[in-house]
Each structure stands twice: as structure tokens, then as C-alpha cells.
Amino acid sequence: MPKDFITLADWSAEELLALLDRAREFKELRQQSKEHQTLPGRVLAMFFEKPSLRTHVTFEAGMTQLGGHAILLRPEQIGIGTRESPQDVVSNLSRWVDGLVARTFSHALVEELARVAHIPVINGLTDLLHPCQVMADFQTIAEKCELKTAAIAYLGDGNNMANSLILGASVLGLELRLATPASHRPALRVRRRADELAAASGAKIGRSEDPAEAVGGANFVYTATWTSRGQEDERELRKKIFHPYQLNEELLGQSEDAYAMHCLPAHRGEEITDEVLDGDRSLVLVQAENRLHAQKAVLERLLGPSR
Ligand code: NVA
């Protein structure tokens, strides 16, 4: 088992499925108000360079519910790369706490932190990947059907969500159809790695520029913001580029009974309309809830005594 949770590509299908099983158990335990303090006394540090609602709250609440504790570190407090080197920061943290969640712009920084750390490092989103979100998404899909039978469409920007969905689907052997503009495809290094993984797992990863083609016959239609955190200056340009990819009732109607998915935060009226986001077929709040359960499974696996 890997020390860290940086990319789903580092984990095997069996390991990811075991995490999803445990996430389902955690959800049931919480629904039944049953005791599940499996990380007593463990401490998680959380470092965020970008804003966060879901990741911050679900990791902190998750650690408390597991009997541990979480400490929030803001960039201005610790000054990674300005006041202290990444190596010095993470070498110190390794002496005090049992794990680190890091949300950074640079993916290389999270990789570097993980390389130096003696404690597990969990990717809380980088410009390249957001693996924790995809675990919650797969848990959400698995509540509706066998994962292997799902046909998932992804529309819009080939961003960190698209990259992570491709890698997760490729490890698990799932069907994923992506529709992105040619100018905004998923990262080349991710597509190459996904091709290798898919050759072994039998995953069907389709890539096109046509949203209607991706949605036709899909059971789950996923989209994400066109303007990720850090790209705010490009918002007007991006609205023009991605306009044909908006997830609205007409596009969702291309598939008879597909569910709508979104990782949030949403720019309502841009990548998704209010009618779809708030509609009967929307799973967005289930996805958000499952962040808590899926990450507790990851925390227990990486910070738990059996490690
Ligand atoms: N692409 C988005 C993902 C949000 C979960 C961002 O990076 O802001």
C-alpha cells in the first residue's frame, strides 16, 4: 500500500475498492449514530494555499469523529518556500503529527512534501489532481449501481477533476466519456498514464469534443467549474470557450435517466444551470456528503495503527 494519497494511479483497484467499502461502512455507522473512533489521539495537519469549504470541513470533522484532531495551517502562518523550505516544514511536521493534507497550486510541491515527509501526505487538491473528490464521486455512483456498469460522461474543462476521474476510472476499469474542447484537454501526462492503466484494467475512456455524444447513453453526467481557483482572470474568456458544454436540461435530456454530478463550488448559470443543479436528478449534495465518509476511509487506512 502506498504511504501517501497523492494520485489514484498509485493505488490498485483492490485497494481503492476496499477504501470505498470502508467509506460505505462509515456512512452507515454515522447514520446509525454508532461509535467509530478508530484514530484516537491521532493528529492531522491541514495546509491550504487555496480557499476550501468541503475539504477543510470534511477532513476536520472526519478527524474529530474518528477520535483524533486536526490543525489548520494557513500559508501566511508558515510561509512554505518563503519563510522556510518545504523540506524544513514537512520534516518538522513529521515529528509532531501523524498526517498532512495539502492543497497547493503546484502538484510538484505536494509530491515533494510527500517525498520528504515521514508521515502520510494526502492531496487535498492541486492544479493537476483532486483524488479525494473522485473517491466521494465513486462512492456516490456505487450507491446507485455497480461501478463497473456505470457509463459516466464528463463535460467541460480538462482540469484537475477530469484528470482525476480519468485516472480513477482507468484503475478501476470503468467507462468514462469525456467531452472537452481541443484547447482544454486533460493533461498529456495523465492521458498517457491512463492509457497504460486502462490497457490493464479494461477501462473504456472515450475522448471527444462533442458533449451530446458523451451524454448519449450515459447514466451519470459530470461537470465542474470552467474557472478553477487561480484562473479567475480568465473567467470571461472561459465562459465563451466552454459555453457549448453547459450542463442544462436540454443536454441532460440526451440521456433518458442520467444523474447530474458536480464537485462544487458551482458557477450557477455557467457550467450548470439551477434547474439541473437543484433538480431531482442531481447528486451534488450526496457527493459533498460522501467527501466525509470517503476521506475517513483514507485517513483510517493511512494514519491508523494497522499501517
Ligand atoms: N477545478 C476546481 C475543482 C473544484 C473541486 C478547482 O480547482 O477549483
Coordinates of C-alpha atoms and ligand atoms in Angstrom, one line a residue:
M1 CA 0.0 0.0 0.0
P2 CA 1.4 3.5 -0.8
K3 CA 2.4 5.8 2.1
D4 CA 0.6 8.7 0.6
F5 CA -2.7 9.6 -1.2
I6 CA -1.4 11.8 -4.0
T7 CA -2.8 10.2 -7.1
L8 CA -5.3 7.4 -7.6
A9 CA -2.8 6.0 -10.1
D10 CA -0.6 4.9 -7.2
W11 CA -3.3 2.6 -5.8
S12 CA -4.5 -0.7 -7.1
A13 CA -8.2 -1.4 -7.9
E14 CA -8.4 -3.8 -4.9
E15 CA -7.1 -1.1 -2.6
L16 CA -9.5 1.6 -3.9
L17 CA -12.4 -0.8 -3.7
A18 CA -11.5 -1.6 -0.1
L19 CA -11.5 2.1 0.7
L20 CA -14.9 2.5 -0.9
D21 CA -16.3 -0.4 1.1
R22 CA -15.0 1.2 4.3
A23 CA -16.4 4.6 3.3
R24 CA -19.9 2.9 2.9
E25 CA -19.5 1.4 6.4
F26 CA -18.5 4.8 7.8
K27 CA -21.6 6.3 6.3
E28 CA -23.8 3.6 7.8
L29 CA -22.1 4.0 11.2
R30 CA -22.7 7.7 11.2
Q31 CA -26.3 7.3 10.1
Q32 CA -26.9 4.9 13.0
S33 CA -25.0 7.2 15.4
K34 CA -22.7 4.3 16.2
E35 CA -19.2 4.7 17.7
H36 CA -16.3 4.6 15.2
Q37 CA -13.4 6.3 16.9
T38 CA -10.6 4.3 15.2
L39 CA -8.0 7.1 15.3
P40 CA -7.8 8.2 19.0
G41 CA -5.1 10.6 19.7
R42 CA -4.0 11.0 16.1
V43 CA -3.4 14.4 14.7
L44 CA -3.7 15.7 11.2
A45 CA -2.2 18.9 9.9
M46 CA -4.1 20.6 7.1
F47 CA -2.3 23.1 4.8
F48 CA -4.4 25.1 2.3
E49 CA -2.9 27.5 -0.2
K50 CA -6.3 27.9 -1.9
P51 CA -9.8 28.5 -0.4
S52 CA -11.7 25.5 0.8
L53 CA -15.1 24.7 2.3
R54 CA -15.7 20.9 1.7
T55 CA -12.1 19.7 2.0
H56 CA -11.4 21.7 5.1
V57 CA -14.6 20.9 7.0
T58 CA -14.8 17.2 6.0
F59 CA -11.2 16.5 7.0
E60 CA -11.5 18.3 10.3
A61 CA -14.9 16.8 11.1
G62 CA -13.7 13.4 10.0
M63 CA -10.7 13.5 12.3
T64 CA -12.9 14.6 15.2
Q65 CA -15.4 11.8 14.5
L66 CA -12.6 9.3 14.4
G67 CA -11.4 10.4 17.8
G68 CA -8.4 12.4 16.6
H69 CA -7.7 16.1 16.0
A70 CA -6.9 18.4 13.0
I71 CA -4.9 21.6 12.9
L72 CA -5.4 24.2 10.1
L73 CA -2.2 25.8 8.7
R74 CA -2.5 28.9 6.6
P75 CA 0.2 29.8 4.1
E76 CA 0.8 33.2 5.7
Q77 CA 1.4 31.4 9.1
I78 CA 4.1 29.0 7.9
G79 CA 5.4 30.6 4.6
I80 CA 6.4 27.4 2.7
G81 CA 9.1 28.5 0.3
T82 CA 9.5 32.0 1.7
R83 CA 10.0 31.7 5.5
E84 CA 11.0 28.1 5.4
S85 CA 11.8 25.5 2.8
P86 CA 9.2 22.8 2.0
Q87 CA 11.6 20.2 3.4
D88 CA 12.1 22.0 6.7
V89 CA 8.4 22.5 7.2
V90 CA 7.5 18.9 6.5
S91 CA 10.4 17.4 8.4
N92 CA 9.2 19.4 11.5
L93 CA 5.6 18.3 11.0
S94 CA 6.7 14.7 10.7
R95 CA 8.0 15.0 14.3
W96 CA 4.7 16.2 15.7
V97 CA 1.7 15.0 13.8
D98 CA 0.5 11.8 12.1
G99 CA -0.5 13.0 8.7
L100 CA -0.7 16.0 6.4
V101 CA -3.4 17.2 4.0
A102 CA -2.0 19.7 1.5
R103 CA -3.9 21.8 -1.0
T104 CA -1.4 23.6 -3.2
F105 CA -1.3 25.2 -6.7
S106 CA 1.7 23.2 -7.7
H107 CA 1.3 19.4 -7.9
A108 CA 5.1 19.1 -7.7
L109 CA 5.0 20.7 -4.3
V110 CA 2.7 18.1 -2.9
E111 CA 4.9 15.4 -4.4
E112 CA 7.9 17.0 -2.8
L113 CA 6.2 17.2 0.6
A114 CA 5.3 13.5 0.3
R115 CA 8.9 12.5 -0.7
V116 CA 10.4 14.2 2.3
A117 CA 7.7 13.5 4.9
H118 CA 7.9 10.5 7.3
I119 CA 4.1 10.8 7.7
P120 CA 1.4 10.2 5.1
V121 CA 0.6 13.1 2.8
I122 CA -2.9 13.4 1.3
N123 CA -3.6 15.5 -1.8
G124 CA -6.4 17.9 -0.9
L125 CA -6.4 19.3 -4.5
T126 CA -3.6 20.6 -6.7
D127 CA -3.8 22.3 -10.1
L128 CA -3.3 18.7 -11.6
L129 CA -5.4 16.4 -9.4
H130 CA -8.2 16.1 -6.8
P131 CA -8.3 12.4 -5.9
C132 CA -10.3 12.8 -2.6
Q133 CA -13.3 14.2 -4.6
V134 CA -13.2 11.3 -7.0
M135 CA -13.4 8.8 -4.1
A136 CA -16.6 10.5 -2.9
D137 CA -17.9 10.5 -6.5
F138 CA -17.3 6.8 -7.0
Q139 CA -18.9 6.1 -3.6
T140 CA -21.9 8.2 -4.8
I141 CA -22.1 6.3 -8.1
A142 CA -21.8 2.9 -6.3
E143 CA -24.9 3.8 -4.2
K144 CA -26.9 3.8 -7.5
C145 CA -25.4 0.9 -9.5
E146 CA -22.5 -1.5 -9.8
L147 CA -19.5 0.8 -10.5
K148 CA -18.5 -1.5 -13.5
T149 CA -21.9 -1.0 -15.1
A150 CA -21.9 2.8 -14.9
A151 CA -21.3 4.9 -18.0
I152 CA -20.0 8.3 -16.8
A153 CA -19.8 11.4 -19.0
Y154 CA -17.6 14.3 -18.1
L155 CA -18.2 17.7 -19.8
G156 CA -16.2 20.9 -19.9
D157 CA -12.7 21.8 -18.8
G158 CA -9.9 19.1 -18.9
N159 CA -8.9 20.2 -15.4
N160 CA -7.9 18.6 -12.1
M161 CA -11.4 16.9 -11.9
A162 CA -11.2 15.5 -15.4
N163 CA -7.6 14.3 -14.8
S164 CA -8.6 12.6 -11.5
L165 CA -11.7 11.0 -13.0
I166 CA -9.7 9.5 -15.8
L167 CA -7.1 8.0 -13.5
G168 CA -9.7 6.6 -11.1
A169 CA -11.7 5.2 -14.0
S170 CA -8.6 3.7 -15.6
V171 CA -7.5 2.0 -12.4
L172 CA -11.0 0.5 -11.7
G173 CA -11.8 -0.4 -15.3
L174 CA -14.8 1.9 -15.7
E175 CA -16.4 3.6 -18.7
L176 CA -15.8 7.3 -18.9
R177 CA -16.6 9.5 -21.9
L178 CA -15.0 13.0 -21.8
A179 CA -16.1 15.9 -23.9
T180 CA -13.7 18.8 -23.7
P181 CA -12.7 21.5 -26.2
A182 CA -9.5 20.6 -28.1
S183 CA -7.8 23.5 -26.4
H184 CA -8.6 22.3 -22.9
R185 CA -8.0 18.5 -22.9
P186 CA -6.9 16.7 -19.8
A187 CA -3.1 16.8 -19.1
L188 CA -1.0 14.8 -21.5
R189 CA 0.9 13.1 -18.8
V190 CA -2.4 12.0 -17.2
R191 CA -3.8 10.7 -20.6
R192 CA -0.6 8.7 -21.1
R193 CA -0.7 7.2 -17.7
A194 CA -4.5 6.5 -18.0
D195 CA -3.8 4.7 -21.3
E196 CA -1.4 2.3 -19.6
L197 CA -3.7 1.7 -16.7
A198 CA -6.7 1.2 -19.0
A199 CA -4.9 -1.4 -21.1
A200 CA -4.5 -3.5 -17.9
S201 CA -7.9 -2.8 -16.3
G202 CA -10.1 -2.8 -19.5
A203 CA -11.4 0.7 -18.7
K204 CA -13.2 2.4 -21.6
I205 CA -12.0 6.0 -21.8
G206 CA -13.6 7.9 -24.6
R207 CA -12.5 11.4 -25.6
S208 CA -14.2 13.8 -27.9
E209 CA -15.2 17.4 -28.3
D210 CA -18.9 16.7 -28.6
P211 CA -21.0 17.0 -25.4
A212 CA -24.1 15.4 -26.8
E213 CA -22.1 12.4 -28.0
A214 CA -20.7 11.9 -24.5
V215 CA -24.0 12.3 -22.8
G216 CA -26.0 9.9 -25.1
G217 CA -26.4 6.6 -23.2
A218 CA -24.6 7.9 -20.1
N219 CA -26.0 7.1 -16.6
F220 CA -24.1 9.9 -14.8
V221 CA -23.2 13.3 -16.3
Y222 CA -20.5 15.2 -14.5
T223 CA -19.3 18.7 -14.9
A224 CA -17.1 21.1 -12.9
T225 CA -16.4 24.8 -12.9
W226 CA -14.9 26.3 -16.1
T227 CA -12.8 28.7 -14.0
S228 CA -10.8 26.9 -11.3
R229 CA -9.3 28.6 -8.3
G230 CA -6.4 30.6 -9.6
Q231 CA -7.9 31.2 -13.1
E232 CA -10.3 34.0 -12.1
D233 CA -8.6 36.4 -14.6
E234 CA -9.6 34.1 -17.5
R235 CA -13.3 33.8 -16.5
E236 CA -14.9 35.8 -19.3
L237 CA -12.8 34.1 -22.0
R238 CA -13.5 30.7 -20.5
K239 CA -17.3 31.4 -20.5
K240 CA -17.1 31.8 -24.2
I241 CA -14.9 28.7 -24.9
F242 CA -16.9 26.3 -22.7
H243 CA -20.4 27.7 -23.5
P244 CA -21.4 24.6 -25.7
Y245 CA -20.6 22.3 -22.7
Q246 CA -23.1 23.8 -20.3
L247 CA -25.0 21.0 -18.4
N248 CA -28.6 22.1 -18.8
E249 CA -31.9 20.3 -19.1
E250 CA -31.7 20.0 -22.8
L251 CA -28.2 18.4 -22.7
L252 CA -29.1 16.1 -19.8
G253 CA -32.2 15.1 -21.8
Q254 CA -29.9 13.5 -24.4
S255 CA -29.8 10.6 -21.9
E256 CA -33.0 9.1 -20.7
D257 CA -32.4 8.9 -17.0
A258 CA -28.9 10.1 -16.2
Y259 CA -28.0 11.7 -12.9
A260 CA -26.2 15.0 -12.8
M261 CA -23.0 15.3 -10.8
H262 CA -20.8 18.3 -9.9
C263 CA -17.9 18.5 -7.4
L264 CA -18.7 22.1 -6.3
P265 CA -18.2 25.0 -6.0
A266 CA -20.5 25.7 -8.9
H267 CA -20.8 28.8 -11.0
R268 CA -24.5 28.6 -11.4
G269 CA -25.6 29.6 -14.9
E270 CA -22.2 28.8 -16.4
E271 CA -21.2 25.2 -16.4
I272 CA -24.5 24.1 -14.9
T273 CA -28.0 25.6 -14.7
D274 CA -30.0 26.0 -11.5
E275 CA -32.6 23.6 -12.8
V276 CA -30.1 20.8 -13.2
L277 CA -28.1 21.5 -10.0
D278 CA -31.2 21.7 -7.9
G279 CA -33.2 19.1 -9.8
D280 CA -34.5 15.6 -9.0
R281 CA -31.6 14.0 -10.8
S282 CA -28.9 16.0 -9.1
L283 CA -26.5 14.0 -6.8
V284 CA -24.3 17.0 -5.8
L285 CA -25.2 17.0 -2.1
V286 CA -24.7 13.3 -1.9
Q287 CA -21.2 13.8 -3.5
A288 CA -20.5 16.5 -1.0
E289 CA -21.6 14.4 2.0
N290 CA -19.6 11.4 0.8
R291 CA -16.4 13.5 1.0
L292 CA -16.7 13.0 4.7
H293 CA -17.1 9.2 4.6
A294 CA -14.6 8.6 1.7
Q295 CA -11.9 10.6 3.4
K296 CA -12.4 9.0 6.7
A297 CA -11.6 5.7 5.0
V298 CA -8.4 7.2 3.6
L299 CA -7.4 8.7 7.0
E300 CA -8.0 5.4 8.8
R301 CA -6.0 3.5 6.2
L302 CA -3.0 5.9 6.2
L303 CA -3.0 7.1 9.8
G304 CA -4.4 4.0 11.6
P305 CA -2.4 1.7 13.8
S306 CA -2.5 -1.2 11.2
R307 CA -0.4 0.8 8.8
Ligands
NVA1 N1 -11.4 22.6 -10.8 C1 -11.8 23.0 -9.5 C2 -12.2 21.8 -8.7 C3 -13.1 22.1 -7.5 C4 -13.3 20.9 -6.6 C5 -10.8 23.9 -8.8 O1 -9.6 23.5 -8.9 O2 -11.1 24.9 -8.3

